[in-house]
CSV table of C-alpha atoms in Angstrom, one decimal:
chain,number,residue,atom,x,y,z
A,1,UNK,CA,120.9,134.2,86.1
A,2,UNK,CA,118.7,134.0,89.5
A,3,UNK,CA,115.3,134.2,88.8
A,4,UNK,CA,112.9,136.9,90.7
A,5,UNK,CA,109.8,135.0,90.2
A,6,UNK,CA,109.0,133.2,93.2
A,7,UNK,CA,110.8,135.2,95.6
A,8,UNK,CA,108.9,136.5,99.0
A,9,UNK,CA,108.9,140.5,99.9
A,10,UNK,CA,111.9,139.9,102.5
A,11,UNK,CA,113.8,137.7,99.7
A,12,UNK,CA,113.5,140.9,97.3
A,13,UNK,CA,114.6,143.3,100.1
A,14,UNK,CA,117.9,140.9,100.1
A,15,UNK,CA,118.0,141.7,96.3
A,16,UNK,CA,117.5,145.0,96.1
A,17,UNK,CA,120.4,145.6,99.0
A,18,UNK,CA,122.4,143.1,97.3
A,19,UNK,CA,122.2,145.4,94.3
A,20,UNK,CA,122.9,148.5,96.2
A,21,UNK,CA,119.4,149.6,96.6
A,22,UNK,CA,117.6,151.1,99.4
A,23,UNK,CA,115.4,148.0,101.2
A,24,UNK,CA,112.3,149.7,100.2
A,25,UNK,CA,112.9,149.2,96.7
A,26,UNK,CA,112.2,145.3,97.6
A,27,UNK,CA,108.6,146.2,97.8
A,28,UNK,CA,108.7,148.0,93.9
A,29,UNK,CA,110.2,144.8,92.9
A,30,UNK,CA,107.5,142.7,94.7
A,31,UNK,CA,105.0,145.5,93.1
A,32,UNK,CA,106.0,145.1,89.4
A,33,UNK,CA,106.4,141.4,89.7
A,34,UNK,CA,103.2,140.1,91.4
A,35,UNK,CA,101.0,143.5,90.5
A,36,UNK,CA,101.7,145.1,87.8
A,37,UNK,CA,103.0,141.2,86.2
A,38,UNK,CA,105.4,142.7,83.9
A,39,UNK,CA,108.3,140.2,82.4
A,40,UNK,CA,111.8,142.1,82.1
A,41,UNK,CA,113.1,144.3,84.6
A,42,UNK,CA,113.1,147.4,82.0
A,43,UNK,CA,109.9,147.6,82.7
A,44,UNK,CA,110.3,148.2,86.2
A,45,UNK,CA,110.6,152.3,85.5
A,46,UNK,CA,110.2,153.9,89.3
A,47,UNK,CA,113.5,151.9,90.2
A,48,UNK,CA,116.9,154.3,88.3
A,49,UNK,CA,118.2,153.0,85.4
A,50,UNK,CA,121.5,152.0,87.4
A,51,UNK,CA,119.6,149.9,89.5
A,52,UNK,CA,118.0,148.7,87.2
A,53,UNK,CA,121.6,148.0,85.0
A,54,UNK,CA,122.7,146.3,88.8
A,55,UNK,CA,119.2,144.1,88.6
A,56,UNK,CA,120.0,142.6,85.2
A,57,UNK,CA,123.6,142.1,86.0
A,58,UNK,CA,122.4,139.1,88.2
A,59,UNK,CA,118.9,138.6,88.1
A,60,UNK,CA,116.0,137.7,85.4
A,61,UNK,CA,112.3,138.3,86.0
A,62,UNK,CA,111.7,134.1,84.8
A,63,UNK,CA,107.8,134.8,83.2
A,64,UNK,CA,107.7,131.9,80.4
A,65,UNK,CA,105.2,131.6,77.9
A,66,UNK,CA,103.4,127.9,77.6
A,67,UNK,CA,105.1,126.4,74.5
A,68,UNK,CA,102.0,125.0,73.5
A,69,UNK,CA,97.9,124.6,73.9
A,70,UNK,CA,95.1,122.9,72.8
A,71,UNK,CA,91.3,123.4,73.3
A,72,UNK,CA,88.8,121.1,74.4
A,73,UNK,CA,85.3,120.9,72.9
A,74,UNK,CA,84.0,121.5,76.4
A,75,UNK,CA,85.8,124.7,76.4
A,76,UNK,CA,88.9,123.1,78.6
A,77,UNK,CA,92.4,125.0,77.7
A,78,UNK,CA,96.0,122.9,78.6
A,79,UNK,CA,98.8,124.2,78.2
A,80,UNK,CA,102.2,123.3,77.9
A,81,UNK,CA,105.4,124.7,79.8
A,82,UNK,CA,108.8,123.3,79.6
A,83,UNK,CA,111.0,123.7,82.5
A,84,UNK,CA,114.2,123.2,81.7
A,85,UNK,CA,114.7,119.8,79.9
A,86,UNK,CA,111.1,118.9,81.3
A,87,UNK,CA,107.8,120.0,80.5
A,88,UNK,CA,104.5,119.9,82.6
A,89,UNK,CA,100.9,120.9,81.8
A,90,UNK,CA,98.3,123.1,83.2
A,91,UNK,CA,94.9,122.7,83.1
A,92,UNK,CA,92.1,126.0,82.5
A,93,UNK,CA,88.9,125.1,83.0
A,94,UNK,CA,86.1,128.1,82.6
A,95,UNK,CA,82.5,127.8,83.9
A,96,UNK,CA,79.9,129.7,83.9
A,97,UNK,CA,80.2,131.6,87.4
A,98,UNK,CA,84.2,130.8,87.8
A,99,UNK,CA,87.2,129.7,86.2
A,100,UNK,CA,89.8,127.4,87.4
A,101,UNK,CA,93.5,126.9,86.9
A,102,UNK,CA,94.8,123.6,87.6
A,103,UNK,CA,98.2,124.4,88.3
A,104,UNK,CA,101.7,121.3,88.5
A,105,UNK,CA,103.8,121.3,91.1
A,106,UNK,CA,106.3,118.7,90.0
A,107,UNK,CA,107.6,117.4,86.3
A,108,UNK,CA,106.2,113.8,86.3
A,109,UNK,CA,105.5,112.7,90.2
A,110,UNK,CA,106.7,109.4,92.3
A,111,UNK,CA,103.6,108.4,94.1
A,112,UNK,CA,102.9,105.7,92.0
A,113,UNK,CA,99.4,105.6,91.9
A,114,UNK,CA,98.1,102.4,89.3
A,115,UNK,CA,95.4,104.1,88.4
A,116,UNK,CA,97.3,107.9,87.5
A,117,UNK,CA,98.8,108.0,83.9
A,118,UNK,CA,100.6,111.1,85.6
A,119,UNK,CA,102.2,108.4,87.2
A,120,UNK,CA,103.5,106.7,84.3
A,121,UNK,CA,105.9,109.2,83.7
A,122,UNK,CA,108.3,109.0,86.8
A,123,UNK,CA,109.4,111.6,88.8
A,124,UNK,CA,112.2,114.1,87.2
A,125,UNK,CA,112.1,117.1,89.6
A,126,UNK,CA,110.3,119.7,91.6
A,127,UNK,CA,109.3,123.1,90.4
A,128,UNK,CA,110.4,126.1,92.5
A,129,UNK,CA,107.6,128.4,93.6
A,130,UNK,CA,108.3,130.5,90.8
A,131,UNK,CA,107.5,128.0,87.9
A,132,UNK,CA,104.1,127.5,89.7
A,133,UNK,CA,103.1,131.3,90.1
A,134,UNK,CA,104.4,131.1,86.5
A,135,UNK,CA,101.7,129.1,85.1
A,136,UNK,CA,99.0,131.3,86.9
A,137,UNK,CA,100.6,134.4,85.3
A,138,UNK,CA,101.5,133.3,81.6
A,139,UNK,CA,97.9,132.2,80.4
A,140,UNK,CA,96.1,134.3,78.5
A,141,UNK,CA,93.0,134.1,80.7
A,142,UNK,CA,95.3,135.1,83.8
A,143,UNK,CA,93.2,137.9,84.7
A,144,UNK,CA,90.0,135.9,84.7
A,145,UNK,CA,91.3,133.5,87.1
A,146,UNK,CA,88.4,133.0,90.3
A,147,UNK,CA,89.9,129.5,91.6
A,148,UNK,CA,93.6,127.5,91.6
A,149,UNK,CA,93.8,123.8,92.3
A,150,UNK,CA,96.9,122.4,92.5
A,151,UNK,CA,96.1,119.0,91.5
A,152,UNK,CA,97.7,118.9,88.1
A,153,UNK,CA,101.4,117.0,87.6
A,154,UNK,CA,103.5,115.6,91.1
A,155,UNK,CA,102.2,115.4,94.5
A,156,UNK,CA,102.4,119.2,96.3
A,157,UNK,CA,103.2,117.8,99.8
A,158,UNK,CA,105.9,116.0,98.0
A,159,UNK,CA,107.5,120.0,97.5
A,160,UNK,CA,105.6,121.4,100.6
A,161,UNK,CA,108.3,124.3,100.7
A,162,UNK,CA,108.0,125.7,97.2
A,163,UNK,CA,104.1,125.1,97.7
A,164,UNK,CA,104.0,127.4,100.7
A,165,UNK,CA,106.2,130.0,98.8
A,166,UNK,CA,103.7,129.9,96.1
A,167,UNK,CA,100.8,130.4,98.3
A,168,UNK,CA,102.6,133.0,100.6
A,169,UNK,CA,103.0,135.1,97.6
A,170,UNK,CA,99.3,134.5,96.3
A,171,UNK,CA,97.8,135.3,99.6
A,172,UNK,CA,100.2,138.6,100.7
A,173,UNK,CA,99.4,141.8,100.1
A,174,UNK,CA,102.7,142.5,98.6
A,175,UNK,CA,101.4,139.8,96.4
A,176,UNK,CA,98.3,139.1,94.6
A,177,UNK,CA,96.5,139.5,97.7
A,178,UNK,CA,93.7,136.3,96.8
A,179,UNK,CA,91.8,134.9,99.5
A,180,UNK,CA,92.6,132.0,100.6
A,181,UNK,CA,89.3,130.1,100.1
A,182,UNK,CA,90.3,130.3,96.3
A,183,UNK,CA,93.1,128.0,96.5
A,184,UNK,CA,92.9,124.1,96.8
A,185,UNK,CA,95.7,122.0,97.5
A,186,UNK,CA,95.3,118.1,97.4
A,187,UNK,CA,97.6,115.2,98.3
A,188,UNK,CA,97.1,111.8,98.8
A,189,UNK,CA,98.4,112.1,102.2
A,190,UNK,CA,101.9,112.1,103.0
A,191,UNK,CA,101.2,113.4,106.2
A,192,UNK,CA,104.7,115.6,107.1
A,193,UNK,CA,103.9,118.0,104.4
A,194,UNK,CA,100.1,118.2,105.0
A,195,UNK,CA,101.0,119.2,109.0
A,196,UNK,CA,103.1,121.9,107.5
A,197,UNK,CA,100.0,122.9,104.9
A,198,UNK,CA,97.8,122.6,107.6
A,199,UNK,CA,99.9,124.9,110.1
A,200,UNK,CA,101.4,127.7,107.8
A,201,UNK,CA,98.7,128.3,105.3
A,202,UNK,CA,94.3,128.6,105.6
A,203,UNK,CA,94.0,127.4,101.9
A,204,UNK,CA,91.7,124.5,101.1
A,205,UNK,CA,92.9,120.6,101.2
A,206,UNK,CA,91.5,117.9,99.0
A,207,UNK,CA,92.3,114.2,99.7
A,208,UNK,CA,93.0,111.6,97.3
A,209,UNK,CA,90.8,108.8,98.6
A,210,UNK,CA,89.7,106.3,96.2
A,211,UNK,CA,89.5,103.6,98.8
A,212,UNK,CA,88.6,103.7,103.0
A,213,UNK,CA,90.1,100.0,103.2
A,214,UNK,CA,93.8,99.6,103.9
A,215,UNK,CA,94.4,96.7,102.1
A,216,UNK,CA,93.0,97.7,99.1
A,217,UNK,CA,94.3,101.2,99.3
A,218,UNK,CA,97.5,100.4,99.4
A,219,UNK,CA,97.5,97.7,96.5
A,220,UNK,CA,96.7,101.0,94.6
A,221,UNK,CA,98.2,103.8,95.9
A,222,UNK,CA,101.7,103.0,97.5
A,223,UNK,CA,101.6,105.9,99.8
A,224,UNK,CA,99.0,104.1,101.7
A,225,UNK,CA,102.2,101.8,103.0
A,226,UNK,CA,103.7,104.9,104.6
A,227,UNK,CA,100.8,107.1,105.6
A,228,UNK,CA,97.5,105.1,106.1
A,229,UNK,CA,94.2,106.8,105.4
A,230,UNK,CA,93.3,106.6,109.0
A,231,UNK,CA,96.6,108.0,110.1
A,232,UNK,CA,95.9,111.1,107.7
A,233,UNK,CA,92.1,111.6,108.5
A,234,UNK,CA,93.3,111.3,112.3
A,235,UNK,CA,95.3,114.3,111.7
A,236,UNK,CA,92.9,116.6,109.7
A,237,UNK,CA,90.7,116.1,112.6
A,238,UNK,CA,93.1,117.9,114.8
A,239,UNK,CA,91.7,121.1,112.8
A,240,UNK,CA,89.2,123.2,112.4
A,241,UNK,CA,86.9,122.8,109.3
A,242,UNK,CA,83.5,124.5,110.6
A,243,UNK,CA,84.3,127.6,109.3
A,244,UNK,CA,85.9,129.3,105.9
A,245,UNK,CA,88.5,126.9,105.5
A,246,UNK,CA,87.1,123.2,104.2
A,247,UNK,CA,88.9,119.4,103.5
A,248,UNK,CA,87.7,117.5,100.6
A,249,UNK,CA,88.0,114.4,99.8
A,250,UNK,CA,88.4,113.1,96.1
A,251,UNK,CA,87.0,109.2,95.1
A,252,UNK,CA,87.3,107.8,91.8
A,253,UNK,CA,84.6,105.1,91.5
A,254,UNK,CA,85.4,101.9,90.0
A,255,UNK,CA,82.8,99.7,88.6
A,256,UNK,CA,82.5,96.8,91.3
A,257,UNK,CA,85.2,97.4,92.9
A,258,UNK,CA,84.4,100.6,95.3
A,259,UNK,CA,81.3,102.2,94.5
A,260,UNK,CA,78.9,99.7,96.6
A,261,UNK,CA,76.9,100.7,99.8
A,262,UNK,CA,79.3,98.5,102.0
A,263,UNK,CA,82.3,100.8,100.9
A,264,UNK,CA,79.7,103.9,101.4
A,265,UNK,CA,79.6,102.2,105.5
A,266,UNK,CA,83.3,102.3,105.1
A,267,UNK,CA,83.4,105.9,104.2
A,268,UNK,CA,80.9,107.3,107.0
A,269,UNK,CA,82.9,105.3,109.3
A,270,UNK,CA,86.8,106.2,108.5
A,271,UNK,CA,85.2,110.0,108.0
A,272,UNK,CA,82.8,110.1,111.1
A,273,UNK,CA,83.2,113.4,112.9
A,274,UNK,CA,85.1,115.3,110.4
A,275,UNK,CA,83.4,117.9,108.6
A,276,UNK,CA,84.1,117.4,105.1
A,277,UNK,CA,82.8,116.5,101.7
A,278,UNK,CA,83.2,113.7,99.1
A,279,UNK,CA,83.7,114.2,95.3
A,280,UNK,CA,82.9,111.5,93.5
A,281,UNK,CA,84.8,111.1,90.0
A,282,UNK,CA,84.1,109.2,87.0
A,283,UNK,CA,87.3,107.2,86.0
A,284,UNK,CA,89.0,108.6,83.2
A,285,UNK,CA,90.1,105.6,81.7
A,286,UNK,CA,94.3,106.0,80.0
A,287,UNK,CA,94.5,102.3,79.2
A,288,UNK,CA,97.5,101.8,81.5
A,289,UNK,CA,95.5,99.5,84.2
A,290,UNK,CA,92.5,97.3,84.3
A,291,UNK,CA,90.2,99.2,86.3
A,292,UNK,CA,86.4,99.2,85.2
A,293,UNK,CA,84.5,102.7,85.5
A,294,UNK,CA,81.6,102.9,87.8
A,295,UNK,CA,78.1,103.9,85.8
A,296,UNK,CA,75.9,106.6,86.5
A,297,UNK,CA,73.2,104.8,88.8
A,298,UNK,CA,75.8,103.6,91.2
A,299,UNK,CA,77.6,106.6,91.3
A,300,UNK,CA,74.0,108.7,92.3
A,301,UNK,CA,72.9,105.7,94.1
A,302,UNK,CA,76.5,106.0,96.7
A,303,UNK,CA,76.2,110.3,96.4
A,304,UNK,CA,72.4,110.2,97.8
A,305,UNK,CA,73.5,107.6,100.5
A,306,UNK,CA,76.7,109.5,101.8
A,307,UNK,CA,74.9,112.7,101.6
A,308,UNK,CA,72.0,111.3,103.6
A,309,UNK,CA,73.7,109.8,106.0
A,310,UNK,CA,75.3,113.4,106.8
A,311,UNK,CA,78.3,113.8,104.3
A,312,UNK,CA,77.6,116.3,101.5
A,313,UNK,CA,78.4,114.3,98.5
A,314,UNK,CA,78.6,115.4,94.8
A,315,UNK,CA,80.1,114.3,91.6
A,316,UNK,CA,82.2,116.1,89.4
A,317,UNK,CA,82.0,117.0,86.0
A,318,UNK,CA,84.7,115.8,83.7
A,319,UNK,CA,86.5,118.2,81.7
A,320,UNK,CA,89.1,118.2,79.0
A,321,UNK,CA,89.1,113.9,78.8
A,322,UNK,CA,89.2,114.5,75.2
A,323,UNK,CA,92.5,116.6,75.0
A,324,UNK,CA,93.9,114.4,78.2
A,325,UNK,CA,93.3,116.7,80.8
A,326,UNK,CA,90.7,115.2,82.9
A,327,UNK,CA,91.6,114.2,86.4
A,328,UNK,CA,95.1,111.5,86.0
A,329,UNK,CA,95.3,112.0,82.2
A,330,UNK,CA,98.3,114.6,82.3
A,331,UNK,CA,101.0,113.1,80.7
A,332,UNK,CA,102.7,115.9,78.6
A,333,UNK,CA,101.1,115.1,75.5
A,334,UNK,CA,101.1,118.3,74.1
A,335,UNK,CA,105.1,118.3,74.3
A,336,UNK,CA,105.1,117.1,70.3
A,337,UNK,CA,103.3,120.0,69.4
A,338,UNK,CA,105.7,122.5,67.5
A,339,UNK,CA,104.1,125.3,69.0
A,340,UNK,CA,101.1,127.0,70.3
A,341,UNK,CA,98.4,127.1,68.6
């Protein structure tokens, strides 16, 4: 059976023709599916019951429910979806004033980064636009949704297509018509699929940084060896980031290793002239490398000198590290759970 989740308005025009209904129908389809989020086609009562019969003969709506959850004492929610064989995880994180879905866009991911213990599990496919949409509509908290990062499981310019699909159909009107600014896609800067991001969407982009020094970059993250940090800031500059849209850029700090003033030069000089801002993350430490986490003086000591040298620094809280869902940590624990709790 074809699944309808994921589909754009013109792909479920197609459908509804294909299923010897008028083209307009396309539009009730895109209204039951993305407004009024049901999850079987019976509900879809303004369409006749033969069309409806035609619909089914062919076609599935695709909503799954997560398989499995646990709850952080922070008040962090991951959840568990299996796709297939596979299973990814998805991160809700509620604050005060918002509340933020960190959605997967791959099962596993091949980046390779030494520090990611997303990493450790290889790469075993890419989700279609619909099994991303369907981890924003199968929460429970769906509906209180302000934000979506997708920085959970698999590199989203490694699946640039299926990631424009999904934020075509988050951004339409025939869809759930959110703005733009509420959606955050990161990468660590393979550079075709970021052009593409950059060109045919006006959602944010966050940068996996980590290091400003080649060499050392690349002895971590092998993209590096492809797509050089220079290379990828060279082409974000190309853009315009003075306005609604903004670029991010994400730095894990590393006791001794990158959270000195001299990698702080390095920083102001690879970024000078973009506007941006840094986040500075604590290291969430998965045992699978030797890398020692930065303290709390030298990770205020390198945010006050970024942000007075003219690049708004912060650093971010850590949620969820004790249920594994802090920045790196999903690895698809929860998939021994027997079900959701």
């Amino acid at each position: 059976m074809e699944i309808l989740l994921g589909k754009t308005l013109e792909e479920l025009q197609a459908v509804a023709l294909a299923c010897g209904l008028p083209k307009f129908a396309g539009k009730q389809l895109a209204e039951w599916l993305y407004g009024k989020r049901v999850v079987s086609i019976d509900q879809m009562t303004n369409i006749s019951l033969k069309g409806r019969e035609a619909l089914k003969q062919a076609y599935e709506v695709g909503r799954k429910e997560p398989v499995a959850q646990v709850e952080s004492k922070d008040g962090t929610k991951k959840y568990l979806f299996q796709i297939n064989e596979q299973y990814i995880e998805t991160v809700y994180i509620p604050e005060q004033d918002r509340a933020t879905l960190c959605v997967s866009t791959q099962t596993g991911c091949k980046m390779g980064c030494k520090f990611c213990m997303t990493g450790t599990l290889g790469f075993h496919g890419q989700l279609t636009a619909g099994d991303i949409l369907n981890q924003v509509l199968s929460i429970p908290e769906s509906n209180q949704l302000t934000n979506i990062v997708l920085m959970g499981e698999g590199e989203p310019m490694d699946n640039i297509t299926q990631v424009l699909r999904f934020l075509e159909i988050m951004t339409a009107d025939y869809g759930l018509a959110w703005s733009p600014k509420r959606l955050t896609v990161s990468s660590v800067g393979l550079i075709p699929g970021l052009k593409r991001l950059l060109d045919e969407s006006d959602c944010h982009v966050a940068i996996s940084l980590h290091n400003p020094y080649h060499a050392e970059r690349s002895q971590i993250m092998p993209a590096e060896r492809a797509y050089a940090i220079e290379e990828v800031v060279r082409v974000l500059k190309q853009y315009d980031f003075s306005h609604q849209r903004r670029v991010s850029f994400e730095y894990i700090c590393w006791g001794g290793l990158n959270d000195s003033e001299q990698y702080g030069d390095a920083l102001l000089h690879l970024l000078q002239g973009l506007e941006c801002r840094i986040n500075l993350i604590r290291y969430h430490d998965g045992g699978q490398a030797d890398f020692p986490a930065s303290n709390e003086t030298n990770m205020v000591r390198l945010r006050d000198y970024l942000t007075q040298k003219g690049i708004t620094t912060t650093i971010r809280r850590s949620r969820g590290e004790d249920i594994l869902a802090a920045c790196g940590m999903l690895v698809n624990a929860l998939k021994n759970e027997q079900s959701t709790k």
